[in-house]
Amino acid sequence: MNIAEIAARNVLRNKTRTLLTMFGVAIAIVAFILLRTVLDAWMVAAEHAAKDRIATRHKVTFVMQLPKRYVEEIRNTPGIKDVTWMNWFGAKDPKNEREFFATIAVDPKSFLQVYDEIVIPPDQIESWLTNRRGAVVGDVLAKQRGWKVGDRITLRGTIYPGDWDFQISGIYSAKRKSMDRNTFWFHWDYLNESAPLRARDTVGWIAARIDDPARAASLSQAIDKKFEERDTQTLTMSERAMNVSFLGMLSAILRALDIISVVILVIMTLILGNTIAMGVRERTHEYGTLRAIGFLPRHLVAFVLVEGMTIGILGGGLGLLIAYPFVNHGLGRWLEENMGGFFPYFRIENTTAVAAMGLAIAFSLIAAALPAYRAANLKVTDALRRVG
Amino acid sequence: MRSLAVRRTTTLATAFGIALVVFVLASSLMLGAGIKKTMGSSGRPEHGFVLRKGSDAELASSIENRLVSLVLAAPGVARDSAGAPIGVGEVVLVIAAEKEGTEGQVSNVQVRGTTEAAFALRPEVHIVAGRRAQPGTDEVMIGSRIRGRFKGVDLDRSFELKKNRPVKVVGVFESGGSSFESEIWADIDTVRTSFGREGVVSSVTARLDRATNFEGFESTVETDKQLGLDAERENVYYDKQSEDTMKFVMGMGIVISVLFSVGAMIGAMITMYAAVSQRRREVGTLRALGFSRFAILTSFLIEAFLLALLGGAVGAAFASAMAFVRFSMMNFATWSEVVFSFTPTPKILIMSVLAGGIMGVLGGFFPALNAARTSPIEAMRG
C-alpha cells in the first residue's frame, strides 16, 4: 500500500461527510461556471465582432439620424469596400406587445454584402430582393413566434406610427456568434417612402467593410473628419469598439458578477477546508502513531494534501457533469430564445471549464494546506497523549 | 449554545459561509429595492403622463407643440394660485457623453429639455449647488448622481450638446433619489434647436387635482383620435420603464443566492454532523437520563439555527454597509445610464437573516435526526 492509496482511503473514511463536501464543491463549480458563462456571453459580442467592419452614427445621440447622402461620401473614402445603411424601426407585434425584438430597415443587397455572416437559402434571398414588403427574421425569433416563410404579419410602429404589413421572405441563421438571431430585417425603401417627410432620406447608421482591419481606427477618424464641418457630425467606431462601449454601460454589473464568482470559490474553500480540518483532528492519534513508527512530516503533509485534492477533483468533475447539461441545454437554451438580444450565444466555453477544474484543484490544495501544516507539526508525544 | 464555542474554527467557517450567502441575497434584494425606489419616485400617481399613441418611451414619442396646451386644459388638471395649469411639455433625448477618467469611452445620458414649469410640477426637485438655469439660455442643470461622472458634467464646467454649441452647468439638483438625478436638464429651446426638434415635445406631464381624477383626464386626452395621444399615470409609466432592468437584477440575484444557499447548507450539515458524532456519548447519556428523542432533535436544531442566525446577522450587517455604494447601470428601456443605490429596508434585512436561519435548520435537520436516533446503549458503550 503506497502513500497515495492511504490518502485515497482516508477520503472514504467518513462517507457522508466526503459526499457532502464533494457536493458542496460541485455546487460551487456550477455557480462559478454559470457566472463566467454569463460574463463570456456578454463578451462574445465584443470578441467575435467583425474586425473589418466600422459603423458611423450621429455624433451626439443615436436618436438622431444622418443624411442619406453621407452613404455615398463614405463609399468614396479610400479603404472602404462595401457600404450599407440602416434605420432602427422599433415596432412591436400587436399580438404580443410585451416581448421585445429588434426591427431594422436595411438595404437588402448591400446589407448582405457587408454582413456576410448572415446565412439565408438562395431562393429566399431571391424572393426577399423582389418583395418590397418582404422581411427576413432570425431562426430563433421565427421559432419563438411560430413564423414561417410566406406568413403575412402586421407590426405596430413605436417610432414610425401606424400599422405596417410585412411578409416573411426568409429565415436567417448566422456564421458568427456575435450576430443576434432575433432580429427582423426589412426593406429600407419601404420604410423611407412611407415615413413622415421630416424623417425621409435619413439613415440611423452606416456600416462599412474595410480593406484592412488594422486601419479601422485611422479610417474611422478620417470619416469623422470629413463631416466635422457639416451640420451633422458623426461618430465612427469599429464594430468591436462599439460593442465594448456598450459593455461599458454594464460595467458595474459585470464587475459585481466577477467578484461574486470569486466569492463562490472562497466559500468552496471554506467547506473543503472545514472537512479536511475535521478529518485531521479526528485522526490526531493515528498521525501520532505514524510519526512514531517512522513516517516523516512530509508524508503526513502528502496524506492530507492528496486527500484534499481528491475531493476537489471529484467535486469539480461532478460540478462539470451537472453544469454542462444545466447551462448548455436548460438555462442557455432558454436565455438564447428569450433574451437573445442580450445573450445571442450562451454556452460554456472550454476555457471556462478548464479554469473551473484548475481552480477547484488549486483551491482544494489551499484548503488542505493549513490542516496539513498542523498535522506535520504535531509533536508525537502530544498527539498520542491527546484523547481523540 | 456552548457547544458552538467548542469547535471555534469550524463554527466560524460555517457561520462565515452563511454570512456570505445572506450578504449576496440581501444585496441583490437591496439593489432591486433601490431600482424600484429610483424609478418609483420619479413617477407619481397624481400625475398624468401623455405620450404619442404607440410610443412606449419618451425617446420614441413626439407630440406637436400646439397639443401641449390642449392637454393641460383637460378637466382634472390642477391649477396654481394664478389659475394657470400645473404641467409641462418636455423634449427628452439621449446623448453620448465621454466618461470621466476613461480614454474616449462613451456612455449614454438622458437630456431633458424643460421649462421653469417643471419646478412647480415637481416640488421635490431642489438645487443643492449653484443655481437654477436662466430660462432661454444655454445654461443647464445636472442631477446630483451624474455629477463628475462624465467629462464636463460638473458645476461651472461646460460640454457640447452640438458642435460649437457648448452649454454651461450652473446648478446641481436633487430630487429625492429619483431617476431625474441621473439626467441633464436644459432649456427646452436649446435642446430643440440643437437636435432639430423644433415645434415638438416628447411628453406632457400634468398634475391632477386628485389622483382619482385620472380617468376623466385620460378619456379627454384620448377621446379625440385625431390627436393620437395616449395618457397614463406617471408612476405606471416609470414602473414599466424599470421592469426589465429589475427582472434582470432580481433574477440574477435569486439564482446566485439559491446556488450559494445550497453550498451554505452543505457547510452547515458537515458542521452539524461533526457536532453530533463528537457528542454521541453525551447524547446517549442524555437519552439514558430520560430526554426524549424530540428534545434531542430540537436542541440540535436550535444549535444549527443559532449558528446560522449569527452568520446571517453578520451578512446582513455587511450588506447594510452597501447602502453607501452607488451602482451605475444601464436602464434597458432607455439605453441610458441610471445610477442606483442599494436601499436596505427592514423587511429585506429581517427576511435575509431569517433565510439564513432557515438554511441552518434545513442543513441541521438530518444530522439532528441522526442524533435523535442514537440508541443510548450503543452510544454509551462506544
PDB file of N, CA, C and O in Angstrom, chain B residues 29-30 33 343-352:
ATOM      1  N   LEU B  29     -31.419  41.943  -3.215  1.00  0.00           N
ATOM      2  CA  LEU B  29     -32.752  42.460  -2.891  1.00  0.00           C
ATOM      3  C   LEU B  29     -32.691  43.978  -2.692  1.00  0.00           C
ATOM      4  O   LEU B  29     -33.591  44.706  -3.104  1.00  0.00           O
ATOM      5  N   MET B  30     -31.603  44.430  -2.071  1.00  0.00           N
ATOM      6  CA  MET B  30     -31.463  45.873  -1.832  1.00  0.00           C
ATOM      7  C   MET B  30     -31.318  46.626  -3.135  1.00  0.00           C
ATOM      8  O   MET B  30     -31.857  47.715  -3.297  1.00  0.00           O
ATOM      9  N   ALA B  33     -34.637  46.864  -4.622  1.00  0.00           N
ATOM     10  CA  ALA B  33     -35.417  47.897  -3.931  1.00  0.00           C
ATOM     11  C   ALA B  33     -34.934  49.281  -4.344  1.00  0.00           C
ATOM     12  O   ALA B  33     -35.739  50.215  -4.486  1.00  0.00           O
ATOM     13  N   THR B 343     -30.678  49.940  -1.431  1.00  0.00           N
ATOM     14  CA  THR B 343     -31.572  50.501  -0.429  1.00  0.00           C
ATOM     15  C   THR B 343     -31.964  49.434   0.572  1.00  0.00           C
ATOM     16  O   THR B 343     -32.740  48.541   0.255  1.00  0.00           O
ATOM     17  N   PRO B 344     -31.415  49.491   1.778  1.00  0.00           N
ATOM     18  CA  PRO B 344     -31.799  48.482   2.765  1.00  0.00           C
ATOM     19  C   PRO B 344     -33.155  48.847   3.382  1.00  0.00           C
ATOM     20  O   PRO B 344     -33.370  49.992   3.768  1.00  0.00           O
ATOM     21  N   THR B 345     -34.058  47.907   3.415  1.00  0.00           N
ATOM     22  CA  THR B 345     -35.303  48.141   4.139  1.00  0.00           C
ATOM     23  C   THR B 345     -35.332  47.111   5.265  1.00  0.00           C
ATOM     24  O   THR B 345     -34.738  46.038   5.139  1.00  0.00           O
ATOM     25  N   PRO B 346     -36.008  47.430   6.379  1.00  0.00           N
ATOM     26  CA  PRO B 346     -36.047  46.480   7.492  1.00  0.00           C
ATOM     27  C   PRO B 346     -36.545  45.116   7.033  1.00  0.00           C
ATOM     28  O   PRO B 346     -36.031  44.079   7.431  1.00  0.00           O
ATOM     29  N   LYS B 347     -37.520  45.138   6.129  1.00  0.00           N
ATOM     30  CA  LYS B 347     -38.100  43.880   5.668  1.00  0.00           C
ATOM     31  C   LYS B 347     -37.040  43.005   4.998  1.00  0.00           C
ATOM     32  O   LYS B 347     -36.945  41.805   5.272  1.00  0.00           O
ATOM     33  N   ILE B 348     -36.251  43.624   4.131  1.00  0.00           N
ATOM     34  CA  ILE B 348     -35.227  42.859   3.420  1.00  0.00           C
ATOM     35  C   ILE B 348     -34.216  42.280   4.406  1.00  0.00           C
ATOM     36  O   ILE B 348     -33.870  41.105   4.334  1.00  0.00           O
ATOM     37  N   LEU B 349     -33.789  43.108   5.359  1.00  0.00           N
ATOM     38  CA  LEU B 349     -32.768  42.641   6.294  1.00  0.00           C
ATOM     39  C   LEU B 349     -33.295  41.496   7.147  1.00  0.00           C
ATOM     40  O   LEU B 349     -32.641  40.459   7.296  1.00  0.00           O
ATOM     41  N   ILE B 350     -34.512  41.670   7.678  1.00  0.00           N
ATOM     42  CA  ILE B 350     -35.077  40.613   8.525  1.00  0.00           C
ATOM     43  C   ILE B 350     -35.270  39.340   7.710  1.00  0.00           C
ATOM     44  O   ILE B 350     -34.928  38.236   8.140  1.00  0.00           O
ATOM     45  N   MET B 351     -35.777  39.515   6.488  1.00  0.00           N
ATOM     46  CA  MET B 351     -36.019  38.343   5.657  1.00  0.00           C
ATOM     47  C   MET B 351     -34.730  37.588   5.350  1.00  0.00           C
ATOM     48  O   MET B 351     -34.702  36.366   5.378  1.00  0.00           O
ATOM     49  N   SER B 352     -33.666  38.327   5.048  1.00  0.00           N
ATOM     50  CA  SER B 352     -32.435  37.614   4.703  1.00  0.00           C
ATOM     51  C   SER B 352     -31.832  36.910   5.907  1.00  0.00           C
ATOM     52  O   SER B 352     -31.309  35.813   5.772  1.00  0.00           O
TER      53      SER B 352
END
